[in-house]
Tab-separated table of C-alpha atoms and ligand atoms in Angstrom:
chain	number	residue	atom	x	y	z
A	124	MET	CA	103.333	98.383	120.969
A	125	GLN	CA	107.025	98.605	120.022
A	126	GLN	CA	107.397	94.905	120.872
A	127	HIS	CA	104.520	94.186	118.516
A	128	TRP	CA	106.393	95.717	115.568
A	129	LEU	CA	109.756	94.211	116.422
A	130	LYS	CA	108.141	90.781	116.647
A	131	ARG	CA	106.397	91.236	113.315
A	132	TRP	CA	109.689	92.051	111.608
A	133	GLU	CA	111.376	89.153	113.360
A	134	GLU	CA	108.670	86.758	112.142
A	135	GLY	CA	108.394	88.300	108.668
A	136	ARG	CA	104.734	89.301	109.179
A	137	ILE	CA	105.029	92.401	107.036
A	138	GLY	CA	101.909	92.295	104.884
A	139	PHE	CA	101.933	96.111	104.861
A	140	HIS	CA	105.120	96.152	102.768
A	141	ARG	CA	104.588	96.812	99.058
A	142	ASP	CA	106.781	95.343	96.341
A	143	SER	CA	106.248	98.406	94.196
A	144	VAL	CA	106.169	102.154	94.673
A	145	HIS	CA	102.841	103.429	95.976
A	146	PRO	CA	100.806	104.843	93.063
A	147	ALA	CA	99.579	107.771	95.184
A	148	LEU	CA	103.187	108.906	95.664
A	149	VAL	CA	103.847	108.813	91.924
A	150	ARG	CA	100.561	110.580	91.162
A	151	HIS	CA	100.541	113.277	93.794
A	152	TRP	CA	104.102	114.028	94.868
A	153	PRO	CA	104.987	115.984	91.707
A	154	LEU	CA	101.952	118.249	92.281
A	155	LEU	CA	102.735	118.899	95.922
A	156	GLY	CA	105.313	121.569	95.165
A	157	ALA	CA	108.277	120.165	97.112
A	158	THR	CA	111.288	121.401	95.163
A	159	PRO	CA	113.974	118.890	94.113
A	160	GLY	CA	116.787	118.879	96.656
A	161	THR	CA	114.345	119.202	99.567
A	162	LYS	CA	115.046	116.539	102.195
A	163	VAL	CA	112.036	114.326	102.898
A	164	LEU	CA	111.305	112.889	106.330
A	165	VAL	CA	109.751	109.414	106.163
A	166	PRO	CA	108.548	108.506	109.672
A	167	LEU	CA	108.017	104.805	110.495
A	168	CYS	CA	109.547	103.986	107.130
A	169	GLY	CA	109.844	100.189	107.252
A	170	LYS	CA	111.745	99.151	104.130
A	171	SER	CA	109.485	101.094	101.827
A	172	LEU	CA	110.546	101.353	98.190
A	173	ASP	CA	108.860	104.746	98.179
A	174	MET	CA	112.093	106.059	99.713
A	175	ARG	CA	114.006	104.956	96.618
A	176	TRP	CA	111.467	106.692	94.371
A	177	LEU	CA	111.888	109.929	96.340
A	178	ALA	CA	115.689	109.635	96.142
A	179	GLU	CA	115.483	109.009	92.392
A	180	HIS	CA	113.446	112.213	92.142
A	181	GLN	CA	116.250	114.304	93.643
A	182	HIS	CA	115.064	114.253	97.234
A	183	PRO	CA	117.517	113.315	99.966
A	184	VAL	CA	115.555	111.041	102.321
A	185	LEU	CA	115.630	110.627	106.092
A	186	GLY	CA	113.733	107.518	107.171
A	187	ILE	CA	113.101	106.593	110.811
A	188	GLU	CA	112.272	103.040	111.794
A	189	LEU	CA	112.208	101.084	115.019
A	190	ALA	CA	113.121	97.690	113.588
A	191	GLU	CA	116.766	97.166	112.753
A	192	ALA	CA	115.757	94.194	110.586
A	193	ALA	CA	113.682	96.440	108.308
A	194	LEU	CA	116.583	98.762	107.634
A	195	ALA	CA	119.060	95.912	107.194
A	196	GLN	CA	116.753	94.409	104.547
A	197	PHE	CA	116.282	97.775	102.851
A	198	VAL	CA	119.982	98.392	102.298
A	199	GLU	CA	120.662	94.752	101.445
A	200	GLU	CA	117.975	94.796	98.759
A	201	GLY	CA	119.180	98.123	97.331
A	202	PRO	CA	122.174	99.243	95.321
A	203	GLY	CA	125.249	101.035	96.620
A	204	GLU	CA	127.719	101.104	99.456
A	205	VAL	CA	126.407	101.528	102.980
A	206	SER	CA	128.079	103.629	105.648
A	207	ARG	CA	127.130	103.227	109.286
A	208	TYR	CA	127.513	105.580	112.227
A	209	GLN	CA	125.969	106.540	115.570
A	210	GLN	CA	124.404	109.901	116.344
A	211	ASP	CA	122.319	111.116	119.295
A	212	GLY	CA	121.404	107.587	120.369
A	213	PHE	CA	120.397	106.432	116.881
A	214	SER	CA	122.212	103.910	114.677
A	215	ILE	CA	122.278	105.420	111.219
A	216	GLN	CA	122.903	103.809	107.860
A	217	ARG	CA	123.434	105.831	104.717
A	218	GLN	CA	123.064	104.453	101.208
A	219	GLY	CA	123.368	107.061	98.464
A	220	SER	CA	121.154	109.989	99.430
A	221	ILE	CA	119.040	107.887	101.824
A	222	GLU	CA	119.735	108.100	105.570
A	223	LEU	CA	118.027	105.547	107.784
A	224	TRP	CA	117.779	106.271	111.481
A	225	CYS	CA	117.066	103.229	113.625
A	226	GLY	CA	115.074	104.065	116.745
A	227	ASP	CA	111.874	105.547	118.104
A	228	PHE	CA	110.390	108.373	116.012
A	229	PHE	CA	109.352	110.145	119.219
A	230	HIS	CA	113.010	110.363	120.249
A	231	PHE	CA	113.936	112.171	117.045
A	232	HIS	CA	114.072	115.866	117.809
A	233	ILE	CA	114.063	119.201	116.074
A	234	ALA	CA	117.836	119.672	116.393
A	235	GLN	CA	118.309	116.566	114.229
A	236	ALA	CA	115.690	117.696	111.717
A	237	ALA	CA	117.404	120.896	110.605
A	238	GLU	CA	117.464	120.171	106.882
A	239	ILE	CA	114.040	118.588	106.560
A	240	GLY	CA	111.656	120.401	104.221
A	241	ALA	CA	108.965	117.833	103.388
A	242	PHE	CA	107.523	114.563	104.643
A	243	TYR	CA	105.857	111.411	103.411
A	244	ASP	CA	103.625	109.254	105.592
A	245	ARG	CA	102.298	106.023	104.184
A	246	ALA	CA	101.025	103.678	106.890
A	247	ALA	CA	102.773	105.560	109.713
A	248	LEU	CA	99.838	107.398	111.338
A	249	ILE	CA	97.632	104.342	110.896
A	250	ALA	CA	100.222	102.102	112.575
A	251	LEU	CA	99.677	103.949	115.866
A	252	PRO	CA	96.869	103.603	118.442
A	253	GLU	CA	94.550	106.566	118.946
A	254	ALA	CA	96.304	108.216	121.889
A	255	THR	CA	99.664	108.001	120.129
A	256	ARG	CA	98.261	109.468	116.911
A	257	GLN	CA	97.693	112.780	118.702
A	258	ARG	CA	101.295	112.745	119.863
A	259	TYR	CA	102.462	111.822	116.362
A	260	ALA	CA	100.685	114.755	114.702
A	261	PHE	CA	102.131	117.194	117.220
A	262	HIS	CA	105.628	115.733	116.998
A	263	LEU	CA	105.554	115.880	113.199
A	264	ALA	CA	104.497	119.523	113.346
A	265	GLN	CA	107.470	120.275	115.569
A	266	LEU	CA	109.891	118.736	113.068
A	267	ILE	CA	108.499	120.367	109.929
A	268	PRO	CA	109.181	124.047	109.169
A	269	PRO	CA	106.405	126.475	108.197
A	270	GLY	CA	105.506	126.191	104.508
A	271	ALA	CA	106.818	122.617	104.220
A	272	ARG	CA	104.623	120.081	102.457
A	273	GLY	CA	103.794	116.465	102.999
A	274	LEU	CA	101.753	113.628	101.584
A	275	LEU	CA	99.731	111.407	103.908
A	276	VAL	CA	98.330	108.038	102.853
A	277	SER	CA	95.833	107.040	105.535
A	278	LEU	CA	93.326	104.222	105.928
A	279	ARG	CA	89.758	103.543	106.949
A	280	ARG	CA	88.761	100.007	107.727
A	281	ASP	CA	85.703	97.992	108.649
A	282	GLY	CA	85.442	95.619	111.562
A	283	GLU	CA	88.134	94.897	114.110
A	284	ASP	CA	90.542	97.767	114.742
A	285	GLY	CA	94.298	97.922	114.212
A	286	PRO	CA	97.046	97.882	113.496
A	287	PRO	CA	96.465	99.155	110.907
A	288	TYR	CA	93.996	101.404	112.682
A	289	ASN	CA	90.838	102.917	111.305
A	290	VAL	CA	91.424	106.680	111.062
A	291	SER	CA	88.356	108.721	110.149
A	292	TYR	CA	88.428	111.875	108.050
A	293	GLU	CA	87.225	113.813	111.097
A	294	GLU	CA	90.195	112.565	113.081
A	295	ILE	CA	92.678	113.524	110.355
A	296	ARG	CA	91.300	117.049	110.345
A	297	ARG	CA	91.222	117.232	114.148
A	298	LEU	CA	94.824	116.004	114.414
A	299	PHE	CA	96.404	118.088	111.696
A	300	ASP	CA	94.283	121.233	111.269
A	301	PRO	CA	95.928	123.100	114.149
A	302	ASN	CA	99.308	123.046	112.416
A	303	PHE	CA	98.691	122.156	108.774
A	304	ILE	CA	96.485	123.169	105.880
A	305	VAL	CA	94.831	119.840	105.156
A	306	THR	CA	93.537	118.922	101.688
A	307	HIS	CA	91.844	115.640	100.850
A	308	LEU	CA	93.188	114.518	97.462
A	309	GLU	CA	91.560	111.172	96.733
A	310	ASP	CA	90.218	107.867	98.011
A	311	GLY	CA	91.504	104.510	96.893
A	312	GLU	CA	89.289	101.563	95.986
A	313	ARG	CA	87.611	99.784	98.885
A	314	GLU	CA	89.390	96.423	99.039
A	315	ASP	CA	87.777	93.038	99.723
A	316	ASN	CA	89.160	93.091	103.277
A	317	GLY	CA	87.287	96.349	103.959
A	318	PHE	CA	90.393	98.565	103.816
A	319	GLN	CA	90.204	101.868	101.965
A	320	GLU	CA	93.141	104.252	101.641
A	321	SER	CA	92.793	108.016	101.446
A	322	VAL	CA	95.391	110.502	100.298
A	323	TRP	CA	95.960	113.945	101.807
A	324	ALA	CA	98.215	116.937	101.149
A	325	LEU	CA	99.441	118.795	104.235
A	326	VAL	CA	101.149	122.174	104.299
A	327	ARG	CA	102.675	123.308	107.553
A	328	ARG	CA	101.219	126.536	108.946
A	329	GLY	CA	103.082	129.013	111.210
A	330	PRO	CA	104.177	128.418	114.826
A	331	VAL	CA	103.241	125.069	116.431
A	332	THR	CA	100.094	124.882	118.505
A	333	ASP	CA	98.482	121.966	120.310
A	334	GLU	CA	95.127	123.737	120.478
A	335	PRO	CA	92.341	121.642	118.938
A	336	ALA	CA	90.872	123.097	115.739
A	337	GLN	CA	87.644	125.089	116.259
A	338	HIS	CA	84.395	124.823	114.319
A	339	ARG	CA	85.242	121.589	112.522
B	57	SAM	C1	102.580	99.659	108.950
B	57	SAM	S1	104.315	99.724	108.894
B	57	SAM	C2	104.566	100.860	107.536
B	57	SAM	C3	105.980	100.913	107.041
B	57	SAM	C4	106.188	101.796	105.811
B	57	SAM	N1	105.772	103.177	106.051
B	57	SAM	C5	105.540	101.225	104.589
B	57	SAM	O1	104.755	101.935	103.953
B	57	SAM	O2	105.831	100.065	104.259
B	57	SAM	C6	104.706	100.686	110.342
B	57	SAM	C7	106.191	100.688	110.658
B	57	SAM	O3	106.432	101.575	111.745
B	57	SAM	C8	107.437	101.049	112.576
B	57	SAM	N2	107.249	101.715	113.898
B	57	SAM	C9	106.227	101.548	114.761
B	57	SAM	N3	106.353	102.391	115.809
B	57	SAM	C10	107.477	103.123	115.592
B	57	SAM	C11	108.133	104.171	116.298
B	57	SAM	N4	107.649	104.646	117.463
B	57	SAM	N5	109.264	104.711	115.771
B	57	SAM	C12	109.760	104.245	114.592
B	57	SAM	N6	109.189	103.254	113.873
B	57	SAM	C13	108.059	102.696	114.354
B	57	SAM	C14	107.175	99.549	112.553
B	57	SAM	O4	108.299	98.784	112.902
B	57	SAM	C15	106.752	99.338	111.088
B	57	SAM	O5	107.856	99.022	110.271
């Protein structure tokens, strides 16, 4: 699956990339209750402009992305000097208050996540096949401290599956309920291609568990 993404970046097949900030971020982030100054984790970040919006709203950002090309394009297309360094097996670029870690999200561990207090997932969960989504939800819970908040922009789709994958509401609750308070905020319009986004607020509960949620 990693080869799939690297190849897509290499060939410029990045239809998922938006040329503008996602409206759900603008609409819902201010209501989420993440205080300015809180560092936001953006898993599977691509070269999303949403990271610039978060930085402009006083949030240091830590994006993680497999494809070097995505991060190179992000900093090239943005303003400001870039510093580069290596840490714990990741190549990191910093531009202003945005840090971009190049590598596998599943290799990013709690010791590196010390300052993180919020997260933003747009098209990260839905980029992963079903078995990996379970791992993703658990890994995210390990990185996020109790009380921390996040916004999730997920997707349901008709017809052939992924990526992007069809993620049902039941699955979102099953994946995240054990470790997060999950609130469905809104659904986007159903597009002509059968894609429909949904937006969720997640608040991290107490100690991490991988027990499935009961009675859902
Ligand atoms: C559908 S794109 C979404 C990118 C971005 N969130 C956005 O909204 O434009 C998924 C991204 O995840 C990256 N990716 C896939 N698996 C990954 C992994 N295990 N670790 C880090 N990045 C990964 C891909 O290279 C791709 O850029």
